[in-house]
Structures are given as C-alpha cells and as structure tokens.
CSV table of C-alpha atoms and ligand atoms in Angstrom, one decimal:
chain,number,residue,atom,x,y,z
Z,1,GLU,CA,-11.2,53.2,-57.2
Z,2,GLU,CA,-8.6,53.4,-59.9
Z,3,ILE,CA,-9.1,49.7,-60.7
Z,4,TYR,CA,-12.9,50.1,-60.8
Z,5,ARG,CA,-12.7,53.2,-63.0
Z,6,ASP,CA,-10.5,51.4,-65.5
Z,7,GLY,CA,-13.0,48.5,-65.5
Z,8,VAL,CA,-15.9,50.8,-66.1
Z,9,SER,CA,-14.1,52.6,-68.9
Z,10,GLY,CA,-13.6,49.2,-70.6
Z,11,ARG,CA,-9.8,49.0,-70.0
Z,12,ARG,CA,-8.8,45.5,-69.5
Z,13,PRO,CA,-6.0,44.5,-67.2
Z,14,ARG,CA,-2.8,42.8,-68.5
Z,15,VAL,CA,-3.0,40.2,-65.8
Z,16,PRO,CA,-6.4,38.6,-65.3
Z,17,THR,CA,-8.2,39.7,-62.1
Z,18,ALA,CA,-10.0,36.4,-61.6
Z,19,PRO,CA,-7.7,34.2,-59.5
Z,20,ALA,CA,-8.1,31.0,-61.4
Z,21,GLU,CA,-7.7,32.8,-64.8
Z,22,ARG,CA,-4.6,34.6,-63.5
Z,23,GLU,CA,-3.1,31.3,-62.5
Z,24,ARG,CA,-4.0,29.6,-65.8
Z,25,ARG,CA,-2.7,32.4,-68.0
Z,26,GLY,CA,0.4,32.9,-65.8
Z,27,ARG,CA,1.3,29.3,-65.9
Z,28,ARG,CA,0.8,29.2,-69.7
Z,29,ALA,CA,3.2,32.2,-70.0
Z,30,MET,CA,6.1,30.1,-68.6
Z,31,SER,CA,8.1,27.3,-70.0
Z,32,ARG,CA,6.9,23.9,-68.8
Z,33,ALA,CA,10.0,23.6,-66.6
Z,34,ALA,CA,9.4,26.9,-64.9
Z,35,ASP,CA,5.7,26.0,-64.4
Z,36,ALA,CA,6.7,22.6,-62.8
Z,37,TYR,CA,9.1,24.4,-60.5
Z,38,VAL,CA,6.7,27.2,-59.5
Z,39,SER,CA,3.5,25.2,-59.3
Z,40,GLY,CA,4.9,22.0,-57.8
Z,41,GLY,CA,4.6,20.9,-54.2
Z,42,ALA,CA,5.9,18.1,-52.1
Z,43,GLY,CA,4.8,14.5,-52.6
Z,44,ALA,CA,1.2,14.1,-53.7
Z,45,GLU,CA,0.7,17.8,-53.0
Z,46,ALA,CA,-1.8,17.2,-50.1
Z,47,THR,CA,-0.3,20.1,-48.1
Z,48,MET,CA,-0.8,22.4,-51.1
Z,49,ARG,CA,-4.5,21.4,-51.1
Z,50,ALA,CA,-4.7,21.7,-47.3
Z,51,ASP,CA,-3.4,25.2,-47.5
Z,52,ARG,CA,-6.2,26.2,-49.8
Z,53,ALA,CA,-8.9,24.1,-48.0
Z,54,ALA,CA,-8.1,25.8,-44.7
Z,55,PHE,CA,-9.5,29.1,-46.1
Z,56,GLY,CA,-12.8,27.3,-46.7
Z,57,ARG,CA,-13.1,26.4,-43.1
Z,58,TYR,CA,-13.7,30.0,-41.9
Z,59,GLU,CA,-16.3,32.5,-42.8
Z,60,ILE,CA,-16.7,36.3,-42.4
Z,61,VAL,CA,-19.9,37.5,-40.8
Z,62,PRO,CA,-20.5,41.0,-42.3
Z,63,ARG,CA,-22.0,43.7,-40.1
Z,64,VAL,CA,-24.1,46.5,-41.6
Z,65,LEU,CA,-24.7,50.2,-40.9
Z,66,ARG,CA,-21.6,50.8,-39.0
Z,67,GLY,CA,-20.5,53.8,-41.0
Z,68,SER,CA,-17.2,52.2,-41.6
Z,69,VAL,CA,-16.4,54.2,-44.8
Z,70,GLU,CA,-12.8,55.0,-43.9
Z,71,ARG,CA,-10.6,51.9,-43.8
Z,72,ASP,CA,-7.2,51.7,-42.3
Z,73,LEU,CA,-5.0,48.8,-43.6
Z,74,SER,CA,-1.8,50.2,-42.3
Z,75,VAL,CA,0.3,48.2,-39.9
Z,76,ASP,CA,3.4,48.7,-37.7
Z,77,LEU,CA,6.0,46.2,-38.4
Z,78,PHE,CA,9.4,46.3,-36.7
Z,79,GLY,CA,9.4,50.1,-36.3
Z,80,ARG,CA,8.1,50.9,-39.7
Z,81,ARG,CA,4.6,52.0,-40.6
Z,82,LEU,CA,3.5,50.1,-43.7
Z,83,PRO,CA,0.5,51.3,-45.7
Z,84,SER,CA,-0.8,47.7,-46.0
Z,85,PRO,CA,-0.4,44.4,-44.2
Z,86,LEU,CA,1.1,42.6,-47.3
Z,87,LEU,CA,4.6,41.6,-48.3
Z,88,LEU,CA,6.0,39.6,-51.1
Z,89,ALA,CA,7.1,36.1,-49.9
Z,90,PRO,CA,10.7,35.2,-50.8
Z,91,ILE,CA,10.8,33.1,-54.0
Z,92,GLY,CA,14.1,31.9,-55.4
Z,93,ALA,CA,15.5,31.0,-58.8
Z,94,LEU,CA,13.0,33.2,-60.6
Z,95,ASP,CA,15.2,33.8,-63.6
Z,96,LEU,CA,13.8,30.5,-64.8
Z,97,VAL,CA,10.5,32.5,-65.3
Z,98,ARG,CA,12.1,35.7,-66.7
Z,99,ARG,CA,15.5,37.3,-67.0
Z,100,ASP,CA,16.5,39.6,-64.2
Z,101,ALA,CA,13.3,38.6,-62.5
Z,102,ASP,CA,14.3,39.9,-59.1
Z,103,LEU,CA,15.0,43.3,-60.4
Z,104,ALA,CA,11.5,43.4,-61.9
Z,105,VAL,CA,10.0,42.1,-58.7
Z,106,ALA,CA,11.7,44.8,-56.7
Z,107,ARG,CA,10.4,47.5,-59.1
Z,108,GLY,CA,6.9,46.0,-59.0
Z,109,ALA,CA,6.8,45.8,-55.2
Z,110,ALA,CA,8.1,49.3,-54.8
Z,111,ALA,CA,5.4,50.6,-57.2
Z,112,ALA,CA,2.7,48.8,-55.3
Z,113,GLY,CA,4.1,50.0,-51.9
Z,114,VAL,CA,4.8,46.6,-50.4
Z,115,PRO,CA,8.1,45.2,-49.0
Z,116,MET,CA,9.8,42.5,-51.0
Z,117,ILE,CA,11.4,39.7,-49.0
Z,118,VAL,CA,14.5,39.0,-51.1
Z,119,SER,CA,15.3,35.3,-51.3
Z,120,ASN,CA,18.7,33.9,-50.4
Z,121,GLN,CA,18.4,32.1,-53.7
Z,122,ALA,CA,17.5,35.2,-55.8
Z,123,GLY,CA,18.9,35.5,-59.3
Z,124,SER,CA,20.7,38.8,-58.7
Z,125,PRO,CA,22.9,40.0,-55.8
Z,126,LEU,CA,21.0,41.6,-53.0
Z,127,GLU,CA,22.7,45.0,-53.6
Z,128,ALA,CA,21.4,45.1,-57.2
Z,129,ILE,CA,17.9,44.2,-56.1
Z,130,ALA,CA,18.0,46.9,-53.4
Z,131,ALA,CA,19.1,49.4,-56.0
Z,132,ALA,CA,16.2,48.4,-58.2
Z,133,GLY,CA,13.7,48.8,-55.3
Z,134,GLY,CA,15.1,52.3,-54.4
Z,135,ALA,CA,13.6,53.7,-51.3
Z,136,ALA,CA,11.0,50.9,-50.9
Z,137,PRO,CA,11.2,48.7,-47.8
Z,138,ARG,CA,12.8,45.3,-48.2
Z,139,TRP,CA,13.6,42.3,-46.0
Z,140,PHE,CA,16.2,39.6,-46.5
Z,141,GLN,CA,15.5,35.8,-46.3
Z,142,LEU,CA,18.3,33.6,-45.1
Z,143,TYR,CA,19.0,29.9,-45.6
Z,144,TRP,CA,21.2,29.1,-42.6
Z,145,SER,CA,24.6,28.2,-44.0
Z,146,THR,CA,27.0,25.8,-42.3
Z,147,SER,CA,29.6,28.6,-42.5
Z,148,ASP,CA,29.2,31.1,-39.7
Z,149,ASP,CA,31.3,33.5,-41.6
Z,150,LEU,CA,29.0,33.3,-44.6
Z,151,VAL,CA,25.9,33.8,-42.4
Z,152,ASP,CA,27.6,36.9,-40.9
Z,153,SER,CA,28.5,38.2,-44.4
Z,154,PHE,CA,24.9,37.7,-45.5
Z,155,LEU,CA,23.7,39.5,-42.4
Z,156,ARG,CA,26.1,42.4,-43.0
Z,157,ARG,CA,25.0,42.7,-46.6
Z,158,ALA,CA,21.3,42.7,-45.5
Z,159,GLU,CA,22.0,45.5,-43.0
Z,160,GLY,CA,24.0,47.4,-45.6
Z,161,SER,CA,21.3,47.1,-48.2
Z,162,GLY,CA,18.7,48.7,-46.1
Z,163,CYS,CA,16.8,45.6,-45.1
Z,164,ASP,CA,14.3,46.0,-42.3
Z,165,ALA,CA,14.3,42.4,-41.1
Z,166,VAL,CA,15.9,39.0,-41.7
Z,167,VAL,CA,13.6,36.0,-42.3
Z,168,VAL,CA,15.3,32.8,-41.4
Z,169,THR,CA,13.7,29.9,-43.3
Z,170,LEU,CA,13.7,26.8,-41.1
Z,171,ASP,CA,11.5,24.4,-43.1
Z,172,THR,CA,14.0,23.9,-45.8
Z,173,THR,CA,17.1,22.5,-44.1
Z,174,MET,CA,16.8,19.9,-46.8
Z,175,LEU,CA,14.9,20.3,-50.1
Z,176,GLY,CA,11.5,18.6,-50.0
Z,177,TRP,CA,10.5,15.6,-52.1
Z,178,ARG,CA,9.1,17.4,-55.2
Z,179,PRO,CA,8.2,14.9,-57.9
Z,180,ARG,CA,7.4,17.5,-60.6
Z,181,ASP,CA,11.0,18.9,-60.3
Z,182,LEU,CA,12.6,15.5,-59.9
Z,183,ASP,CA,10.9,14.3,-63.1
Z,184,ARG,CA,12.4,17.2,-65.0
Z,185,GLY,CA,15.9,16.8,-63.6
Z,186,HIS,CA,15.7,19.3,-60.8
Z,187,LEU,CA,15.2,22.4,-62.9
Z,188,PRO,CA,15.9,25.3,-62.3
Z,189,PHE,CA,19.0,24.3,-60.5
Z,190,SER,CA,20.4,22.4,-63.4
Z,191,ARG,CA,20.4,25.7,-65.3
Z,192,GLY,CA,22.6,27.3,-62.8
Z,193,LEU,CA,20.0,29.7,-61.5
Z,194,GLY,CA,19.5,31.0,-58.0
Z,195,ILE,CA,23.0,31.2,-56.7
Z,196,ALA,CA,23.8,34.9,-57.2
Z,197,GLN,CA,23.8,35.8,-53.5
Z,198,TYR,CA,26.6,33.2,-53.1
Z,199,THR,CA,28.7,33.9,-56.1
Z,200,SER,CA,28.6,37.7,-55.3
Z,201,ASP,CA,29.7,37.1,-51.7
Z,202,PRO,CA,33.3,37.7,-50.7
Z,203,VAL,CA,33.3,35.1,-48.0
Z,204,PHE,CA,31.8,32.4,-50.3
Z,205,LEU,CA,34.4,33.2,-53.0
Z,206,ARG,CA,37.2,33.1,-50.4
Z,207,LEU,CA,36.0,29.7,-49.1
Z,208,ALA,CA,35.9,28.4,-52.7
Z,209,ALA,CA,39.4,29.9,-53.5
Z,210,ASP,CA,40.9,28.4,-50.3
Z,211,ARG,CA,39.6,25.0,-51.2
Z,212,ALA,CA,40.8,25.4,-54.8
Z,213,SER,CA,44.4,26.2,-53.6
Z,214,ALA,CA,44.5,23.1,-51.4
Z,215,PRO,CA,46.7,20.4,-52.9
Z,216,ARG,CA,44.7,18.0,-55.0
Z,217,SER,CA,45.6,15.3,-57.4
Z,218,GLY,CA,44.4,14.7,-61.0
Z,219,PRO,CA,44.2,16.8,-64.2
Z,220,ALA,CA,42.4,20.2,-64.4
Z,221,PRO,CA,40.6,20.9,-67.7
Z,222,ARG,CA,39.0,24.3,-68.4
Z,223,ILE,CA,35.4,24.8,-67.4
Z,224,THR,CA,33.4,27.9,-68.5
Z,225,PRO,CA,31.9,30.2,-65.8
Z,226,ARG,CA,28.4,29.3,-67.2
Z,227,ALA,CA,29.1,25.6,-66.7
Z,228,VAL,CA,30.4,26.3,-63.2
Z,229,ARG,CA,27.1,28.0,-62.3
Z,230,THR,CA,25.2,25.1,-63.8
Z,231,LEU,CA,27.3,22.5,-62.1
Z,232,LEU,CA,27.0,24.2,-58.8
Z,233,GLU,CA,23.3,23.9,-58.9
Z,234,ILE,CA,23.2,20.4,-60.3
Z,235,SER,CA,25.7,19.2,-57.8
Z,236,ARG,CA,23.7,20.6,-55.0
Z,237,HIS,CA,21.1,18.0,-55.7
Z,238,HIS,CA,23.3,15.2,-56.9
Z,239,PRO,CA,26.2,15.0,-54.5
Z,240,GLY,CA,28.7,12.4,-55.5
Z,241,GLY,CA,28.1,11.6,-59.2
Z,242,LEU,CA,28.7,15.0,-60.7
Z,243,LEU,CA,31.5,15.9,-58.4
Z,244,ASP,CA,33.4,12.9,-59.7
Z,245,ASN,CA,33.2,14.4,-63.2
Z,246,LEU,CA,34.6,17.8,-62.2
Z,247,THR,CA,38.3,18.0,-62.2
Z,248,SER,CA,39.2,21.7,-62.5
Z,249,PRO,CA,40.3,22.9,-59.1
Z,250,LEU,CA,38.3,26.2,-58.8
Z,251,PRO,CA,34.8,25.1,-60.1
Z,252,ARG,CA,35.2,21.9,-58.3
Z,253,ALA,CA,36.1,23.7,-55.2
Z,254,ALA,CA,33.2,26.1,-55.6
Z,255,VAL,CA,30.8,23.2,-56.1
Z,256,GLU,CA,32.1,21.5,-53.1
Z,257,THR,CA,32.0,24.7,-51.1
Z,258,PHE,CA,28.4,25.3,-52.0
Z,259,LEU,CA,27.4,21.8,-51.1
Z,260,ASP,CA,29.1,22.3,-47.8
Z,261,VAL,CA,27.7,25.6,-46.9
Z,262,TYR,CA,24.2,26.2,-48.4
Z,263,SER,CA,22.3,24.6,-45.6
Z,264,ARG,CA,22.7,23.4,-42.0
Z,265,PRO,CA,20.4,20.4,-41.5
Z,266,HIS,CA,21.4,19.9,-37.9
Z,267,LEU,CA,20.3,23.5,-36.9
Z,268,SER,CA,19.0,23.7,-33.3
Z,269,TRP,CA,17.5,26.2,-30.9
Z,270,SER,CA,21.0,27.0,-29.4
Z,271,ASP,CA,22.2,28.1,-32.9
Z,272,LEU,CA,19.2,30.5,-33.0
Z,273,ALA,CA,20.1,32.0,-29.7
Z,274,SER,CA,23.6,32.8,-31.1
Z,275,LEU,CA,22.0,34.5,-34.2
Z,276,ARG,CA,20.2,36.9,-32.0
Z,277,GLY,CA,23.5,38.5,-30.9
Z,278,ARG,CA,24.9,38.7,-34.5
Z,279,THR,CA,22.5,41.2,-36.1
Z,280,ARG,CA,20.7,44.3,-35.1
Z,281,LEU,CA,17.9,43.4,-37.5
Z,282,PRO,CA,14.6,41.9,-36.3
Z,283,ILE,CA,14.5,38.1,-36.8
Z,284,VAL,CA,11.5,36.4,-38.3
Z,285,LEU,CA,11.3,32.6,-38.3
Z,286,LYS,CA,9.7,31.2,-41.4
Z,287,GLY,CA,8.0,27.8,-41.3
Z,288,VAL,CA,6.7,27.8,-37.7
Z,289,LEU,CA,3.5,25.6,-37.5
Z,290,HIS,CA,3.5,24.4,-33.9
Z,291,PRO,CA,2.5,26.6,-30.9
Z,292,ASP,CA,5.3,25.2,-28.8
Z,293,ASP,CA,7.8,26.3,-31.5
Z,294,ALA,CA,6.3,29.7,-31.5
Z,295,ARG,CA,6.8,29.9,-27.7
Z,296,ARG,CA,10.4,28.7,-27.9
Z,297,ALA,CA,11.1,31.3,-30.6
Z,298,LEU,CA,9.9,34.0,-28.3
Z,299,ASP,CA,12.1,32.7,-25.5
Z,300,ALA,CA,15.0,32.8,-27.9
Z,301,GLY,CA,14.4,36.5,-28.6
Z,302,VAL,CA,12.9,36.1,-32.0
Z,303,ASP,CA,10.8,39.0,-33.3
Z,304,GLY,CA,8.1,37.1,-35.0
Z,305,PRO,CA,7.0,33.7,-36.4
Z,306,LEU,CA,5.9,33.4,-40.0
Z,307,VAL,CA,3.4,30.6,-40.2
Z,308,SER,CA,4.1,28.8,-43.5
Z,309,THR,CA,4.1,25.4,-45.2
Z,310,HIS,CA,6.5,26.8,-47.8
Z,311,GLY,CA,3.6,26.6,-50.2
Z,312,GLY,CA,3.2,22.9,-49.6
Z,313,ARG,CA,6.7,22.2,-51.0
Z,314,GLN,CA,8.3,20.6,-48.0
Z,315,VAL,CA,6.3,18.2,-45.8
Z,316,ASP,CA,3.5,16.5,-47.7
Z,317,GLY,CA,0.6,15.8,-45.4
Z,318,ALA,CA,1.4,18.8,-43.2
Z,319,VAL,CA,-1.2,20.9,-41.5
Z,320,GLY,CA,-2.5,23.7,-43.7
Z,321,SER,CA,-1.0,27.1,-42.9
Z,322,LEU,CA,-4.2,28.9,-42.0
Z,323,ASP,CA,-5.3,25.9,-39.8
Z,324,ALA,CA,-2.0,26.3,-37.9
Z,325,LEU,CA,-2.4,30.1,-37.4
Z,326,PRO,CA,-4.8,30.3,-34.5
Z,327,GLY,CA,-2.6,28.0,-32.3
Z,328,VAL,CA,0.4,30.2,-33.0
Z,329,VAL,CA,-1.5,33.4,-32.5
Z,330,ASP,CA,-2.7,32.1,-29.1
Z,331,ALA,CA,0.9,31.0,-28.1
Z,332,VAL,CA,2.3,34.4,-29.0
Z,333,ALA,CA,-0.5,36.3,-27.2
Z,334,GLY,CA,0.1,39.6,-28.8
Z,335,ARG,CA,3.8,39.9,-27.7
Z,336,VAL,CA,5.1,40.0,-31.3
Z,337,PRO,CA,3.7,40.2,-34.8
Z,338,VAL,CA,2.6,36.9,-36.5
Z,339,LEU,CA,2.9,36.6,-40.2
Z,340,LEU,CA,1.4,34.0,-42.5
Z,341,ASP,CA,1.8,32.7,-46.0
Z,342,SER,CA,0.9,29.6,-48.1
Z,343,GLY,CA,-2.4,29.5,-50.0
Z,344,VAL,CA,-3.2,33.2,-50.0
Z,345,ARG,CA,-4.7,33.9,-53.4
Z,346,THR,CA,-7.1,36.8,-52.9
Z,347,GLY,CA,-7.8,39.9,-50.9
Z,348,ALA,CA,-10.6,38.0,-49.2
Z,349,ASP,CA,-8.1,35.3,-48.2
Z,350,ALA,CA,-5.8,37.9,-46.7
Z,351,ALA,CA,-8.8,39.4,-44.8
Z,352,LEU,CA,-9.5,36.0,-43.2
Z,353,ALA,CA,-5.9,35.5,-42.1
Z,354,LEU,CA,-5.7,39.0,-40.7
Z,355,ALA,CA,-9.1,38.6,-38.9
Z,356,LEU,CA,-7.8,35.4,-37.4
Z,357,GLY,CA,-4.9,37.2,-35.9
Z,358,ALA,CA,-2.1,37.5,-38.5
Z,359,THR,CA,-0.4,40.9,-38.4
Z,360,ALA,CA,0.5,40.7,-42.0
Z,361,VAL,CA,0.4,38.1,-44.9
Z,362,CYS,CA,2.9,37.2,-47.5
Z,363,LEU,CA,1.8,36.7,-51.1
Z,364,GLY,CA,3.6,34.0,-53.0
Z,365,ARG,CA,2.8,32.3,-56.3
Z,366,PRO,CA,0.1,34.8,-57.4
Z,367,TRP,CA,2.7,37.5,-58.0
Z,368,VAL,CA,4.9,35.0,-59.9
Z,369,TRP,CA,2.1,34.6,-62.3
Z,370,GLY,CA,1.9,38.3,-62.7
Z,371,LEU,CA,5.6,38.5,-63.2
Z,372,ALA,CA,5.4,35.8,-66.0
Z,373,LEU,CA,2.6,37.7,-67.7
Z,374,ALA,CA,3.8,41.3,-67.5
Z,375,GLY,CA,7.1,41.7,-65.6
Z,376,ALA,CA,7.3,44.4,-63.0
Z,377,GLY,CA,3.9,45.8,-64.0
Z,378,GLY,CA,2.4,42.4,-63.6
Z,379,VAL,CA,3.7,42.0,-60.0
Z,380,GLU,CA,2.4,45.5,-59.2
Z,381,GLN,CA,-1.0,44.7,-60.6
Z,382,VAL,CA,-1.5,41.5,-58.7
Z,383,VAL,CA,-0.5,43.2,-55.5
Z,384,ARG,CA,-2.9,46.2,-56.2
Z,385,ASP,CA,-5.7,43.8,-57.0
Z,386,VAL,CA,-5.2,41.8,-53.8
Z,387,LEU,CA,-5.1,45.0,-51.8
Z,388,ALA,CA,-8.1,46.5,-53.5
Z,389,GLU,CA,-10.2,43.4,-52.7
Z,390,LEU,CA,-8.9,43.3,-49.1
Z,391,ASP,CA,-9.9,47.0,-48.6
Z,392,LEU,CA,-13.4,46.3,-50.0
Z,393,THR,CA,-13.8,43.2,-48.0
Z,394,VAL,CA,-13.0,45.0,-44.8
Z,395,GLY,CA,-15.3,47.9,-45.6
Z,396,LEU,CA,-18.2,45.6,-46.7
Z,397,ALA,CA,-17.8,43.5,-43.7
Z,398,GLY,CA,-18.5,46.6,-41.6
Z,399,ALA,CA,-15.1,47.0,-40.2
Z,400,ARG,CA,-12.5,49.7,-40.2
Z,401,THR,CA,-9.4,47.5,-39.9
Z,402,PRO,CA,-8.9,43.8,-41.0
Z,403,ALA,CA,-8.6,42.8,-37.3
Z,404,GLU,CA,-12.1,44.1,-36.7
Z,405,VAL,CA,-13.6,41.8,-39.4
Z,406,GLU,CA,-15.9,39.3,-37.6
Z,407,VAL,CA,-14.9,35.7,-38.5
Z,408,ARG,CA,-15.9,32.3,-37.2
Z,409,ALA,CA,-15.3,28.6,-38.1
Z,410,ARG,CA,-17.7,27.5,-40.9
Z,411,ARG,CA,-20.4,25.2,-39.6
D,1,FNR,C1,9.3,29.4,-52.6
D,1,FNR,N1,9.4,29.7,-51.2
D,1,FNR,C2,10.7,30.1,-50.7
D,1,FNR,N2,10.8,30.4,-49.4
D,1,FNR,C3,12.0,30.8,-48.9
D,1,FNR,O1,12.1,31.1,-47.8
D,1,FNR,N3,13.1,31.0,-49.8
D,1,FNR,C4,13.0,30.7,-51.1
D,1,FNR,O2,14.0,30.9,-51.9
D,1,FNR,C5,11.8,30.2,-51.6
D,1,FNR,N4,11.6,29.8,-52.9
D,1,FNR,C6,10.4,29.5,-53.4
D,1,FNR,C7,10.2,29.2,-54.8
D,1,FNR,C8,9.0,28.9,-55.3
D,1,FNR,C9,8.8,28.6,-56.8
D,1,FNR,C10,7.9,28.8,-54.4
D,1,FNR,C11,6.5,28.6,-55.0
D,1,FNR,C12,8.0,29.1,-53.1
D,1,FNR,C13,8.3,29.6,-50.3
D,1,FNR,C14,7.6,31.0,-50.3
D,1,FNR,O3,8.3,32.0,-49.6
D,1,FNR,C15,6.2,30.9,-49.7
D,1,FNR,O4,6.3,30.3,-48.4
D,1,FNR,C16,5.2,30.1,-50.5
D,1,FNR,O5,5.3,30.5,-51.9
D,1,FNR,C17,3.8,30.3,-50.0
D,1,FNR,O6,2.9,29.5,-50.7
D,1,FNR,P1,1.9,30.1,-51.9
D,1,FNR,O7,1.0,31.0,-51.3
D,1,FNR,O8,2.8,30.7,-52.9
D,1,FNR,O9,1.3,28.9,-52.5
C-alpha cells in the first residue's frame, strides 16, 4: 500500500521497480570490475540462463471470488516465525561494490524485516555485521575450512552473534571457471576484499602466527597490512607464483595459511555427520540439486536443503535451480523446510517457487543492485518491492498463502 501510495502521489523510487531497469541502473552504478564480479557466471553462462528460463516453464492459474483478501506470508523457520518467506542470499566480497557494504546490507535487511545470511567472505567481521543488524534475525554461511579448529571457531562466533542457522555452501569447494573475473585478474580478490571473517578470527591468526614462527630460510622484507590483505586474496587464486615472491614470514605465513584452510575440496558425507555434533544451530546445505543428495542430507541430520546453482557461477550447463526444486521437494516429503535461490528476480518468481514447494526463497543479485544504487535504503527497497509483488500475486491468484497458489507446468 505504501509503495502504491507513493507511486500515486508521484514520488519516484530511488531504485527502479522494473526488474530489467533495476538491473541496468544497478550495474551502471558499479565499477566495471564490480559489475563483472557480480553479474558474471561460470563458463558460457548457460546455467545462469537456465535459472531464469526455468521460471518460464511454470504458470500460475489464478482463481477468482475466493474472498482471499487477507494474505499470510509468514513462515516458521527453525523455531522462529518470520513475517515473510524471504531471506538475503549470502554474497561475499561486496566491498568492491561499496565501502562497508555488509553493514549497509545488515541495516537494509533489518529495516525490511528479512534475515541476512552473512557470507563467510563478507567484508566486515560477523560481530560488526550483527551489531549493524541489531535485533533482526541473521544466519551465517560457512565455507568448510580444512582446519577443524577454524570451523569450530566460526560456528562459535555464529552462535555468539545470534545467528539462527548455519548455511554450509557445498557447491564451491573450488571456485568455478568464471571468464569475466579471469579476464580482469580475479577481482575482487586481487584487491584484498572478502577475508574479514578470517583476519578477525583468533584461530586463523594463531595458525598464521604458528606458521610464521616456524624456521624458514631467506630474507624478510617489510610488507604493509594492505598488501598482505591483497596478497592473501590474489594468492588464493594463483598458488605458486605469488607465494614465491613473498618473503616476509608473517604475511607469507598468512597467505599460506589461508590457501591451506579456506576450502576443503575432498569434503564427504562423513564430514557432514561430524558437523552435526559440533553446533546447536540448524544446518542448511546450500547447493543441493539432486533428490538423492537431499535424502542423504536428511539421513545425516541436516535441517534443510537450499536448492541453488550459486547463481550459475559454478557448474556451467547445470540444471536450473527451479527445475531441480520439485525433485528435492518430493525427496524431502515435508520433513524439513526446502529453500531455493538462483534466478529469483521478482515477487512473482518467488510466488512460483513457493507454490512449487519451497518454504522460503533467497534473493541474490537484485539486492546487490539496490545496494549499488542507494546503500542500505536500496537493499530495503528491493526487498520491499519483491515482497509487495509477492503479496499481490498471492492475493490476485485467489490464495491466502503462497503455498495455496495454483501452479502447473506451462504447456
Ligand atoms: C554469490 N553467492 C555466494 N554464496 C555463498 O554461499 N557464499 C558467498 O560468499 C557467495 N558469494 C557470491 C557473490 C556474488 C557476487 C554472487 C552473485 C553470488 C551465491 C549466492 O548466495 C546465491 O546462490 C546466488 O546469488 C543466487 O543467484 P541470483 O539469484 O543472485 O542470480
């Protein structure tokens, strides 16, 4: 209503409401490097297109005269009643888009009443992001480190910062083949962005210091902290070459430590079983696309799959996220919530995913465009727009809740 009223009174929003225009203007508001990083996908970006095309394969069949004036978008997720079935997907290294981006995102999410999933590769420490979000709900996204101590430390920090769940991202044990980033020299990592969760972690710093104090031969020139941050990120993607040029013990040790710990490519189902015993937080698995994996996740005591292609940034040619949803929903058979992201651009998209059985959806790139255009207020506005359209879609489809919306495969 508020959005309508503003429109009728001639007030124009700071972030365009039309999805294509929002994207166009948002992309223009960023540096070319940031745009390449945010907009880019894996390979020839077929999965990115598949994510969008999937939404065109389903259609809502509205019902009339049902008196469904009162809508209820609220949802129970892991013991908390949320006003709407929307969360902000975790997005890392956003300081490339705007300084202190994650603090702005936390404020925008809080103002719009949706939980932020804080990325393991956020630009500010989790504790600072939690403080910016205040009483608003938040979740933590974990990239599974090779260091069990570091994983435990991240889990303790998530619990201590009031996170309601931990989202373990499984589709990025190695970074996907992303030509737009490769052609620009792996920005934003070459600018030292996206490692604040690590450099603010006592376990990580201890690992780096231990390594630095180990005997080593060769000279040790001074390297500035800024350069250390930068080198950490560059080195993550270019093992070997850069390391050979670093000779100061501590930065070099930090680089080596980060390279060692940031991801565990040989992760298996037995590791997952061990994780269950190490946190009291609900565990969501991000990147589940196969029904059998969803079943195994349930057997391992996981609290919910998040169906995702990582925004088409990992496996080019992979199934579109919404196309994978019905299989996962079937496999789970109502035992746990199912979440979805990748390709959600509008409230009508969200309605389709929810009608097809998702419990909640995560919004990704659209709020980044809002962030680029108007900071915290831009994030808030994009979320409010998506929720307003979702609410209208549900009501106009003759339903009271998104799950009641009638949907079928397009013929
Ligand atoms: C991501 N995504 C992501 N996921 C994650 O678990 N941790 C992360 O740090 C990031 N970082 C990240 C950066 C950027 C620039 C993008 C676009 C995406 C994936 C993200 O959580 C989500 O799966 C996708 O954004 C969904 O696709 P759409 O809807 O944004 O296209």
